[in-house]
PDB file of C-alpha atoms in Angstrom:
ATOM      1  CA  MET A 250      85.378  95.581 100.922  1.00 69.00           C
ATOM      2  CA  SER A 251      83.733  98.944 101.523  1.00 85.00           C
ATOM      3  CA  ARG A 252      85.409 101.932  99.896  1.00 94.00           C
ATOM      4  CA  HIS A 253      84.534 104.235 102.777  1.00 97.00           C
ATOM      5  CA  LEU A 254      84.833 104.398 106.546  1.00 97.00           C
ATOM      6  CA  VAL A 255      83.354 106.534 109.344  1.00 97.00           C
ATOM      7  CA  LYS A 256      84.779 106.634 112.875  1.00 97.00           C
ATOM      8  CA  ARG A 257      83.154 108.428 115.793  1.00 97.00           C
ATOM      9  CA  ALA A 258      84.916 110.677 118.277  1.00 96.00           C
ATOM     10  CA  ALA A 259      83.287 108.742 121.113  1.00 95.00           C
ATOM     11  CA  ASP A 260      85.018 105.558 119.944  1.00 94.00           C
ATOM     12  CA  ALA A 261      88.552 106.978 120.045  1.00 95.00           C
ATOM     13  CA  ARG A 262      91.203 104.445 121.079  1.00 95.00           C
ATOM     14  CA  PHE A 263      94.564 106.022 121.878  1.00 97.00           C
ATOM     15  CA  GLU A 264      97.539 103.660 122.095  1.00 96.00           C
ATOM     16  CA  ARG A 265     100.963 104.327 123.551  1.00 96.00           C
ATOM     17  CA  GLY A 266     103.705 105.181 121.097  1.00 93.00           C
ATOM     18  CA  PRO A 267     107.446 105.891 121.236  1.00 92.00           C
ATOM     19  CA  GLY A 268     108.697 108.263 123.914  1.00 91.00           C
ATOM     20  CA  ASP A 269     107.114 109.441 127.142  1.00 95.00           C
ATOM     21  CA  GLY A 270     103.501 110.513 127.429  1.00 97.00           C
ATOM     22  CA  TYR A 271     102.779 110.079 123.706  1.00 98.00           C
ATOM     23  CA  ARG A 272      99.602 108.375 122.453  1.00 98.00           C
ATOM     24  CA  ARG A 273      97.963 108.111 119.040  1.00 98.00           C
ATOM     25  CA  TRP A 274      94.558 107.136 117.699  1.00 98.00           C
ATOM     26  CA  ALA A 275      95.243 105.425 114.366  1.00 97.00           C
ATOM     27  CA  MET A 276      92.099 106.099 112.377  1.00 96.00           C
ATOM     28  CA  LEU A 277      93.422 104.935 109.009  1.00 97.00           C
ATOM     29  CA  ASP A 278      96.074 102.252 108.589  1.00 97.00           C
ATOM     30  CA  GLU A 279      96.582  98.865 106.928  1.00 97.00           C
ATOM     31  CA  GLU A 280      93.590  97.461 108.831  1.00 95.00           C
ATOM     32  CA  THR A 281      91.197  99.873 107.071  1.00 96.00           C
ATOM     33  CA  PRO A 282      90.086 100.331 103.427  1.00 96.00           C
ATOM     34  CA  ALA A 283      92.764 103.020 102.982  1.00 97.00           C
ATOM     35  CA  VAL A 284      95.709 102.160 100.725  1.00 97.00           C
ATOM     36  CA  HIS A 285      97.635 105.419 100.350  1.00 97.00           C
ATOM     37  CA  THR A 286      96.665 107.113 103.629  1.00 98.00           C
ATOM     38  CA  GLY A 287      97.734 106.900 107.241  1.00 98.00           C
ATOM     39  CA  PHE A 288      95.772 109.289 109.446  1.00 98.00           C
ATOM     40  CA  GLY A 289      95.433 109.759 113.174  1.00 98.00           C
ATOM     41  CA  ILE A 290      95.184 112.037 116.189  1.00 98.00           C
ATOM     42  CA  CYS A 291      98.306 112.386 118.350  1.00 98.00           C
ATOM     43  CA  ALA A 292      98.328 113.407 122.016  1.00 98.00           C
ATOM     44  CA  LEU A 293     101.349 114.444 124.092  1.00 98.00           C
ATOM     45  CA  GLU A 294     100.903 114.722 127.844  1.00 97.00           C
ATOM     46  CA  PRO A 295     102.606 117.397 129.996  1.00 97.00           C
ATOM     47  CA  GLY A 296     106.294 116.593 130.411  1.00 96.00           C
ATOM     48  CA  GLY A 297     106.208 114.122 127.531  1.00 97.00           C
ATOM     49  CA  SER A 298     108.392 113.887 124.442  1.00 97.00           C
ATOM     50  CA  VAL A 299     108.893 111.890 121.241  1.00 97.00           C
ATOM     51  CA  PRO A 300     112.588 111.188 120.490  1.00 96.00           C
ATOM     52  CA  PRO A 301     114.077 112.403 117.186  1.00 96.00           C
ATOM     53  CA  HIS A 302     113.344 110.152 114.215  1.00 97.00           C
ATOM     54  CA  VAL A 303     112.793 110.049 110.463  1.00 97.00           C
ATOM     55  CA  HIS A 304     110.106 108.400 108.343  1.00 97.00           C
ATOM     56  CA  SER A 305     110.146 106.788 104.919  1.00 98.00           C
ATOM     57  CA  TYR A 306     106.861 108.623 104.287  1.00 98.00           C
ATOM     58  CA  GLU A 307     105.717 112.229 104.158  1.00 98.00           C
ATOM     59  CA  GLU A 308     104.055 113.605 107.296  1.00 98.00           C
ATOM     60  CA  SER A 309     101.720 116.597 107.421  1.00 98.00           C
ATOM     61  CA  PHE A 310     100.300 117.888 110.698  1.00 98.00           C
ATOM     62  CA  PHE A 311      97.624 120.268 111.992  1.00 98.00           C
ATOM     63  CA  VAL A 312      97.720 121.346 115.659  1.00 98.00           C
ATOM     64  CA  LEU A 313      94.339 120.988 117.373  1.00 98.00           C
ATOM     65  CA  ASP A 314      95.413 121.929 120.909  1.00 97.00           C
ATOM     66  CA  GLY A 315      98.764 123.441 121.820  1.00 92.00           C
ATOM     67  CA  PRO A 316     101.274 124.534 122.596  1.00 98.00           C
ATOM     68  CA  VAL A 317     103.787 121.861 121.594  1.00 98.00           C
ATOM     69  CA  VAL A 318     107.407 122.068 120.460  1.00 97.00           C
ATOM     70  CA  LEU A 319     108.480 120.543 117.146  1.00 97.00           C
ATOM     71  CA  ARG A 320     112.242 120.078 116.939  1.00 95.00           C
ATOM     72  CA  THR A 321     113.935 119.848 113.526  1.00 94.00           C
ATOM     73  CA  ALA A 322     117.409 120.423 112.149  1.00 91.00           C
ATOM     74  CA  ASP A 323     116.246 123.953 111.252  1.00 88.00           C
ATOM     75  CA  GLY A 324     115.462 124.768 114.894  1.00 90.00           C
ATOM     76  CA  SER A 325     112.727 124.397 117.486  1.00 94.00           C
ATOM     77  CA  HIS A 326     109.236 125.613 116.673  1.00 96.00           C
ATOM     78  CA  LEU A 327     106.654 126.521 119.307  1.00 97.00           C
ATOM     79  CA  LEU A 328     103.380 125.449 117.707  1.00 98.00           C
ATOM     80  CA  ARG A 329      99.893 126.573 118.729  1.00 97.00           C
ATOM     81  CA  ALA A 330      96.392 125.536 117.700  1.00 97.00           C
ATOM     82  CA  GLY A 331      95.923 126.292 114.009  1.00 96.00           C
ATOM     83  CA  ASP A 332      99.567 125.807 113.052  1.00 96.00           C
ATOM     84  CA  TYR A 333     100.270 123.259 110.337  1.00 96.00           C
ATOM     85  CA  GLY A 334     103.165 122.027 108.251  1.00 96.00           C
ATOM     86  CA  VAL A 335     104.813 119.261 106.289  1.00 97.00           C
ATOM     87  CA  LEU A 336     107.789 117.051 107.168  1.00 98.00           C
ATOM     88  CA  PRO A 337     109.159 115.594 103.914  1.00 97.00           C
ATOM     89  CA  VAL A 338     110.494 112.062 103.673  1.00 98.00           C
ATOM     90  CA  GLY A 339     113.701 111.651 105.679  1.00 97.00           C
ATOM     91  CA  VAL A 340     113.466 114.945 107.621  1.00 96.00           C
ATOM     92  CA  VAL A 341     114.565 114.427 111.234  1.00 97.00           C
ATOM     93  CA  HIS A 342     112.158 115.711 113.879  1.00 97.00           C
ATOM     94  CA  GLY A 343     110.935 115.173 117.430  1.00 97.00           C
ATOM     95  CA  TRP A 344     108.167 116.493 119.677  1.00 97.00           C
ATOM     96  CA  THR A 345     108.292 117.962 123.199  1.00 97.00           C
ATOM     97  CA  ALA A 346     105.460 119.036 125.490  1.00 97.00           C
ATOM     98  CA  ALA A 347     105.372 122.766 126.195  1.00 96.00           C
ATOM     99  CA  ALA A 348     102.557 123.265 128.716  1.00 93.00           C
ATOM    100  CA  VAL A 349     100.700 121.756 131.667  1.00 95.00           C
ATOM    101  CA  THR A 350      97.902 120.656 129.340  1.00 96.00           C
ATOM    102  CA  THR A 351      97.867 117.843 126.767  1.00 97.00           C
ATOM    103  CA  ALA A 352      98.749 118.874 123.212  1.00 98.00           C
ATOM    104  CA  ARG A 353      96.916 117.262 120.283  1.00 98.00           C
ATOM    105  CA  TRP A 354      97.522 117.288 116.557  1.00 98.00           C
ATOM    106  CA  ALA A 355      96.231 115.455 113.487  1.00 98.00           C
ATOM    107  CA  ASP A 356      98.798 113.742 111.289  1.00 98.00           C
ATOM    108  CA  MET A 357      98.552 112.685 107.654  1.00 98.00           C
ATOM    109  CA  LEU A 358     101.042 110.023 106.513  1.00 98.00           C
ATOM    110  CA  ALA A 359     101.647 109.168 102.840  1.00 98.00           C
ATOM    111  CA  PRO A 360     102.412 106.640 101.593  1.00 97.00           C
ATOM    112  CA  GLN A 361     100.728 104.548 104.259  1.00 98.00           C
ATOM    113  CA  PRO A 362     103.191 103.241 106.911  1.00 98.00           C
ATOM    114  CA  ARG A 363     103.820  99.478 106.819  1.00 97.00           C
ATOM    115  CA  ALA A 364     103.579  97.520 110.048  1.00 95.00           C
ATOM    116  CA  ARG A 365     105.895  94.815 108.681  1.00 96.00           C
ATOM    117  CA  PHE A 366     108.647  97.451 108.430  1.00 96.00           C
ATOM    118  CA  GLY A 367     108.175  98.712 111.956  1.00 94.00           C
ATOM    119  CA  GLY A 368     105.930 101.539 110.852  1.00 95.00           C
ATOM    120  CA  ASP A 369     108.670 102.877 108.553  1.00 97.00           C
ATOM    121  CA  THR A 370     110.082 104.989 111.407  1.00 97.00           C
ATOM    122  CA  TYR A 371     113.775 105.132 112.358  1.00 97.00           C
ATOM    123  CA  PRO A 372     115.338 106.803 115.435  1.00 96.00           C
ATOM    124  CA  VAL A 373     118.186 109.148 114.559  1.00 95.00           C
ATOM    125  CA  PRO A 374     120.154 111.755 116.545  1.00 93.00           C
ATOM    126  CA  LEU A 375     119.205 115.419 116.433  1.00 90.00           C
ATOM    127  CA  PRO A 376     121.780 117.828 117.898  1.00 81.00           C
ATOM    128  CA  ASP A 377     120.358 120.323 120.362  1.00 74.00           C
ATOM    129  CA  GLY A 378     120.852 123.758 118.854  1.00 68.00           C
ATOM    130  CA  GLY A 379     120.612 125.425 122.243  1.00 69.00           C
ATOM    131  CA  HIS A 380     118.090 127.998 121.044  1.00 79.00           C
ATOM    132  CA  PRO A 381     114.645 128.426 122.624  1.00 89.00           C
ATOM    133  CA  PRO A 382     111.646 127.418 120.486  1.00 93.00           C
ATOM    134  CA  VAL A 383     110.106 130.234 118.456  1.00 92.00           C
ATOM    135  CA  PRO A 384     106.513 130.596 117.198  1.00 94.00           C
ATOM    136  CA  VAL A 385     105.707 130.137 113.529  1.00 91.00           C
ATOM    137  CA  ASP A 386     105.874 133.529 111.791  1.00 88.00           C
ATOM    138  CA  VAL A 387     103.516 133.117 108.841  1.00 83.00           C
ATOM    139  CA  ARG A 388     104.542 136.397 107.196  1.00 78.00           C
ATOM    140  CA  ASP A 389     108.300 135.722 107.289  1.00 81.00           C
ATOM    141  CA  PRO A 390     109.420 134.598 103.774  1.00 80.00           C
ATOM    142  CA  ARG A 391     111.905 132.235 105.454  1.00 82.00           C
ATOM    143  CA  THR A 392     109.016 130.153 106.786  1.00 84.00           C
ATOM    144  CA  ARG A 393     109.036 127.424 104.160  1.00 84.00           C
ATOM    145  CA  ARG A 394     107.178 124.356 105.452  1.00 92.00           C
ATOM    146  CA  MET A 395     104.705 125.716 108.007  1.00 93.00           C
ATOM    147  CA  GLY A 396     101.735 128.011 108.275  1.00 91.00           C
ATOM    148  CA  HIS A 397      98.802 129.018 110.434  1.00 91.00           C
ATOM    149  CA  ILE A 398      95.056 129.158 109.853  1.00 91.00           C
ATOM    150  CA  GLU A 399      92.081 130.417 111.843  1.00 90.00           C
ATOM    151  CA  PRO A 400      88.322 130.005 111.298  1.00 91.00           C
ATOM    152  CA  SER A 401      88.292 133.682 110.251  1.00 87.00           C
ATOM    153  CA  ASN A 402      90.513 132.760 107.315  1.00 86.00           C
ATOM    154  CA  MET A 403      87.477 130.961 105.882  1.00 89.00           C
ATOM    155  CA  ASP A 404      85.274 134.088 105.911  1.00 85.00           C
ATOM    156  CA  VAL A 405      85.204 135.587 102.413  1.00 82.00           C
ATOM    157  CA  ASP A 406      84.178 139.022 103.720  1.00 78.00           C
ATOM    158  CA  LYS A 407      87.180 139.311 106.061  1.00 72.00           C
ATOM    159  CA  GLN A 408      90.050 138.543 103.707  1.00 69.00           C
ATOM    160  CA  THR A 409      92.867 141.121 103.709  1.00 68.00           C
ATOM    161  CA  GLN A 410      96.616 140.982 103.196  1.00 62.00           C
ATOM    162  CA  ASP A 411      97.023 140.497 106.939  1.00 61.00           C
ATOM    163  CA  MET A 412      94.635 137.541 106.890  1.00 57.00           C
ATOM    164  CA  LEU A 413      96.621 135.482 104.402  1.00 55.00           C
ATOM    165  CA  ALA A 414      97.392 132.083 105.944  1.00 49.00           C
ATOM    166  CA  VAL A 415     100.961 131.456 104.760  1.00 49.00           C
ATOM    167  CA  SER A 416     102.412 134.393 102.849  1.00 50.00           C
ATOM    168  CA  ALA A 417     101.411 137.293 100.647  1.00 45.00           C
ATOM    169  CA  SER A 418     100.721 135.141  97.580  1.00 53.00           C
ATOM    170  CA  MET A 419      97.644 134.284  95.538  1.00 52.00           C
ATOM    171  CA  ARG A 420      98.306 130.634  96.317  1.00 59.00           C
ATOM    172  CA  THR A 421      96.535 131.158  99.633  1.00 66.00           C
ATOM    173  CA  ALA A 422      93.453 132.837  98.161  1.00 71.00           C
ATOM    174  CA  LEU A 423      90.110 131.325  99.109  1.00 77.00           C
ATOM    175  CA  LEU A 424      88.283 129.139  96.625  1.00 83.00           C
ATOM    176  CA  ALA A 425      84.585 129.946  97.069  1.00 81.00           C
ATOM    177  CA  TYR A 426      81.601 128.421  95.254  1.00 78.00           C
ATOM    178  CA  SER A 427      77.943 127.535  96.019  1.00 78.00           C
ATOM    179  CA  GLY A 428      78.247 128.177  99.739  1.00 87.00           C
ATOM    180  CA  ILE A 429      81.567 126.304 100.043  1.00 92.00           C
ATOM    181  CA  THR A 430      84.990 127.810 100.798  1.00 93.00           C
ATOM    182  CA  VAL A 431      88.328 125.994 100.587  1.00 93.00           C
ATOM    183  CA  LYS A 432      91.688 127.172 101.916  1.00 92.00           C
ATOM    184  CA  MET A 433      94.762 125.220 100.846  1.00 92.00           C
ATOM    185  CA  MET A 434      97.324 124.536 103.582  1.00 93.00           C
ATOM    186  CA  VAL A 435      99.807 121.798 102.651  1.00 94.00           C
ATOM    187  CA  ASP A 436     100.558 121.194  98.979  1.00 93.00           C
ATOM    188  CA  SER A 437     103.490 121.199  96.550  1.00 92.00           C
ATOM    189  CA  ASP A 438     104.121 124.925  97.156  1.00 88.00           C
ATOM    190  CA  LEU A 439     104.819 124.127 100.816  1.00 91.00           C
ATOM    191  CA  GLY A 440     107.093 121.214  99.919  1.00 92.00           C
ATOM    192  CA  ALA A 441     104.659 118.282  99.931  1.00 96.00           C
ATOM    193  CA  THR A 442     104.855 115.826  97.046  1.00 97.00           C
ATOM    194  CA  LEU A 443     102.698 112.887  98.168  1.00 97.00           C
ATOM    195  CA  SER A 444      99.619 114.441  99.792  1.00 97.00           C
ATOM    196  CA  THR A 445      97.631 117.622 100.428  1.00 97.00           C
ATOM    197  CA  MET A 446      95.912 119.102 103.475  1.00 97.00           C
ATOM    198  CA  PHE A 447      93.371 121.931 103.529  1.00 96.00           C
ATOM    199  CA  LEU A 448      90.393 123.413 105.390  1.00 96.00           C
ATOM    200  CA  VAL A 449      86.824 123.254 104.055  1.00 97.00           C
ATOM    201  CA  GLN A 450      83.811 125.261 105.218  1.00 96.00           C
ATOM    202  CA  TYR A 451      80.155 124.868 104.228  1.00 96.00           C
ATOM    203  CA  ASP A 452      77.786 127.758 104.878  1.00 94.00           C
ATOM    204  CA  LEU A 453      74.175 127.026 105.785  1.00 92.00           C
ATOM    205  CA  ASN A 454      73.347 126.539 102.099  1.00 82.00           C
ATOM    206  CA  GLY A 455      76.531 124.625 101.284  1.00 86.00           C
ATOM    207  CA  VAL A 456      76.011 121.429  99.270  1.00 91.00           C
ATOM    208  CA  ALA A 457      78.351 119.264  97.177  1.00 91.00           C
ATOM    209  CA  GLY A 458      76.660 116.839  94.800  1.00 91.00           C
ATOM    210  CA  PRO A 459      77.710 113.183  94.388  1.00 94.00           C
ATOM    211  CA  HIS A 460      81.199 112.763  92.945  1.00 95.00           C
ATOM    212  CA  ASP A 461      84.356 110.691  93.270  1.00 95.00           C
ATOM    213  CA  HIS A 462      88.113 111.046  92.716  1.00 95.00           C
ATOM    214  CA  PRO A 463      91.163 109.116  91.492  1.00 96.00           C
ATOM    215  CA  PHE A 464      92.679 109.527  94.994  1.00 97.00           C
ATOM    216  CA  GLU A 465      91.779 108.976  98.661  1.00 98.00           C
ATOM    217  CA  GLU A 466      90.250 111.637 100.891  1.00 98.00           C
ATOM    218  CA  THR A 467      90.011 111.904 104.679  1.00 98.00           C
ATOM    219  CA  TYR A 468      87.815 114.347 106.627  1.00 98.00           C
ATOM    220  CA  LEU A 469      88.255 115.338 110.289  1.00 98.00           C
ATOM    221  CA  PHE A 470      85.183 117.324 111.346  1.00 98.00           C
ATOM    222  CA  LEU A 471      85.983 120.361 113.502  1.00 98.00           C
ATOM    223  CA  ASP A 472      82.843 122.503 113.847  1.00 97.00           C
ATOM    224  CA  GLY A 473      79.149 122.272 113.076  1.00 97.00           C
ATOM    225  CA  GLU A 474      77.059 119.345 111.940  1.00 97.00           C
ATOM    226  CA  GLY A 475      76.615 117.856 108.492  1.00 97.00           C
ATOM    227  CA  GLU A 476      75.434 114.905 106.496  1.00 97.00           C
ATOM    228  CA  GLY A 477      77.852 112.829 104.458  1.00 97.00           C
ATOM    229  CA  THR A 478      76.741 110.282 101.867  1.00 97.00           C
ATOM    230  CA  PHE A 479      79.176 107.571 100.824  1.00 97.00           C
ATOM    231  CA  ASP A 480      78.111 105.109  98.124  1.00 96.00           C
ATOM    232  CA  GLY A 481      74.483 105.691  99.085  1.00 95.00           C
ATOM    233  CA  GLU A 482      74.946 105.379 102.883  1.00 96.00           C
ATOM    234  CA  ARG A 483      74.146 108.482 104.940  1.00 97.00           C
ATOM    235  CA  TYR A 484      75.918 109.564 108.125  1.00 98.00           C
ATOM    236  CA  GLN A 485      75.414 112.475 110.511  1.00 98.00           C
ATOM    237  CA  LEU A 486      78.865 113.907 111.200  1.00 98.00           C
ATOM    238  CA  ARG A 487      79.897 115.999 114.206  1.00 97.00           C
ATOM    239  CA  PRO A 488      83.130 117.455 115.668  1.00 98.00           C
ATOM    240  CA  GLY A 489      85.759 114.779 116.273  1.00 97.00           C
ATOM    241  CA  ASP A 490      84.276 112.331 113.781  1.00 98.00           C
ATOM    242  CA  VAL A 491      86.418 111.131 110.881  1.00 98.00           C
ATOM    243  CA  ALA A 492      85.262 109.939 107.463  1.00 98.00           C
ATOM    244  CA  PHE A 493      87.238 108.369 104.619  1.00 98.00           C
ATOM    245  CA  ALA A 494      86.413 108.003 100.923  1.00 98.00           C
ATOM    246  CA  GLY A 495      88.573 105.699  98.833  1.00 97.00           C
ATOM    247  CA  VAL A 496      89.142 105.825  95.093  1.00 97.00           C
ATOM    248  CA  GLY A 497      85.825 105.425  93.298  1.00 94.00           C
ATOM    249  CA  CYS A 498      83.655 106.017  96.380  1.00 97.00           C
ATOM    250  CA  VAL A 499      80.829 108.327  95.302  1.00 97.00           C
ATOM    251  CA  HIS A 500      80.291 110.861  98.058  1.00 97.00           C
ATOM    252  CA  GLY A 501      78.702 114.222  98.817  1.00 96.00           C
ATOM    253  CA  PHE A 502      78.081 116.547 101.778  1.00 97.00           C
ATOM    254  CA  ARG A 503      75.576 119.100 103.030  1.00 95.00           C
ATOM    255  CA  ASN A 504      75.384 121.344 106.077  1.00 96.00           C
ATOM    256  CA  THR A 505      72.582 120.247 108.423  1.00 96.00           C
ATOM    257  CA  GLY A 506      73.484 122.435 111.411  1.00 95.00           C
ATOM    258  CA  THR A 507      72.681 125.981 112.463  1.00 95.00           C
ATOM    259  CA  GLY A 508      76.094 127.472 111.668  1.00 95.00           C
ATOM    260  CA  PRO A 509      79.133 126.859 109.503  1.00 95.00           C
ATOM    261  CA  LEU A 510      80.265 123.266 108.945  1.00 97.00           C
ATOM    262  CA  ARG A 511      84.062 123.051 108.974  1.00 97.00           C
ATOM    263  CA  TRP A 512      86.488 120.163 108.516  1.00 98.00           C
ATOM    264  CA  LEU A 513      90.135 119.342 107.867  1.00 98.00           C
ATOM    265  CA  GLU A 514      90.610 117.403 104.623  1.00 98.00           C
ATOM    266  CA  THR A 515      93.527 115.426 103.199  1.00 98.00           C
ATOM    267  CA  GLN A 516      94.194 113.779  99.848  1.00 98.00           C
ATOM    268  CA  ALA A 517      96.645 111.069  98.794  1.00 98.00           C
ATOM    269  CA  PRO A 518      98.188 110.812  96.306  1.00 97.00           C
ATOM    270  CA  GLN A 519      98.172 114.452  95.240  1.00 96.00           C
ATOM    271  CA  PRO A 520      95.429 115.212  92.703  1.00 94.00           C
ATOM    272  CA  PRO A 521      96.315 115.082  89.000  1.00 93.00           C
ATOM    273  CA  GLY A 522      96.415 118.250  86.918  1.00 91.00           C
ATOM    274  CA  ARG A 523      93.096 117.380  85.256  1.00 92.00           C
ATOM    275  CA  HIS A 524      90.052 115.212  85.949  1.00 93.00           C
ATOM    276  CA  SER A 525      90.433 115.175  89.726  1.00 93.00           C
ATOM    277  CA  TYR A 526      86.622 115.327  90.118  1.00 91.00           C
ATOM    278  CA  ARG A 527      84.050 113.052  88.476  1.00 93.00           C
ATOM    279  CA  PHE A 528      80.564 114.422  89.131  1.00 93.00           C
ATOM    280  CA  VAL A 529      77.649 112.044  88.683  1.00 94.00           C
ATOM    281  CA  ARG A 530      75.509 114.864  87.274  1.00 92.00           C
ATOM    282  CA  ASP A 531      77.863 115.460  84.329  1.00 93.00           C
ATOM    283  CA  TRP A 532      77.681 111.890  83.083  1.00 93.00           C
ATOM    284  CA  ALA A 533      73.940 111.700  83.761  1.00 93.00           C
ATOM    285  CA  TYR A 534      73.610 114.746  81.523  1.00 93.00           C
ATOM    286  CA  LEU A 535      75.502 112.942  78.771  1.00 95.00           C
ATOM    287  CA  GLU A 536      73.155 109.965  79.044  1.00 95.00           C
ATOM    288  CA  GLU A 537      70.159 112.287  78.705  1.00 93.00           C
ATOM    289  CA  ARG A 538      71.645 113.860  75.594  1.00 94.00           C
ATOM    290  CA  LEU A 539      72.335 110.480  74.039  1.00 95.00           C
ATOM    291  CA  ASP A 540      68.804 109.279  74.803  1.00 93.00           C
ATOM    292  CA  ALA A 541      67.421 112.401  73.186  1.00 88.00           C
TER     293      ALA A 541
END
């Protein structure tokens, strides 16, 4: 079976889920090459809601179009586009529409939900605290499991203390190299233990050579146009497309558009402390040395 998968935005198939007005496009599940990853796009229509529930997996989310209300035992959160967060295993939560437009968010589920166990989701009560939903305050130290990110957060020249995505800590500093910038969003510092979620941007000269990992990666393309190569197969990738690389899938990317190429990326399980990348060029270099 192929170790990679590409799905096009034009082929989206949203299916009804629990609650009123809720639909989800399951891009990665047990019917795909993914083993550790469940990934999809959720949509909640005006007036809709998803009843309170818990999962036996970790759920990370990134709001594409808001607003939408996320209810948890800690209170109600009014989320907007660019907000993200993590819901650890067993944390009760529910969703409620907050506008006259449809809200959409990407969700990352790890470990992968099992259909034979009803999707590993269990309805539970969640008392109504009676307080109105409040926006995510990214600078408040009490904000523990959520954050916010904008495209400007990926611009190296614009980074200031006020531009930090989660809090005033070096954990949120940009990683920049060879025309590529990476901004971590969901990881162990935010409370995740089974997966990560972050934003990647390629400038016009951004290129990543062929490599693979000891974990699965998923890419939801947000802006620009690029070329992805997976085990020798090339794909043109545009906003709304999703690509997946399983363990051992050799892959690389380059920007083929006229502006920045930006995508949301997830990993499961979380990367190890060492040897999370295996670049083809490094081992080719060793072969050359041995031949010499």
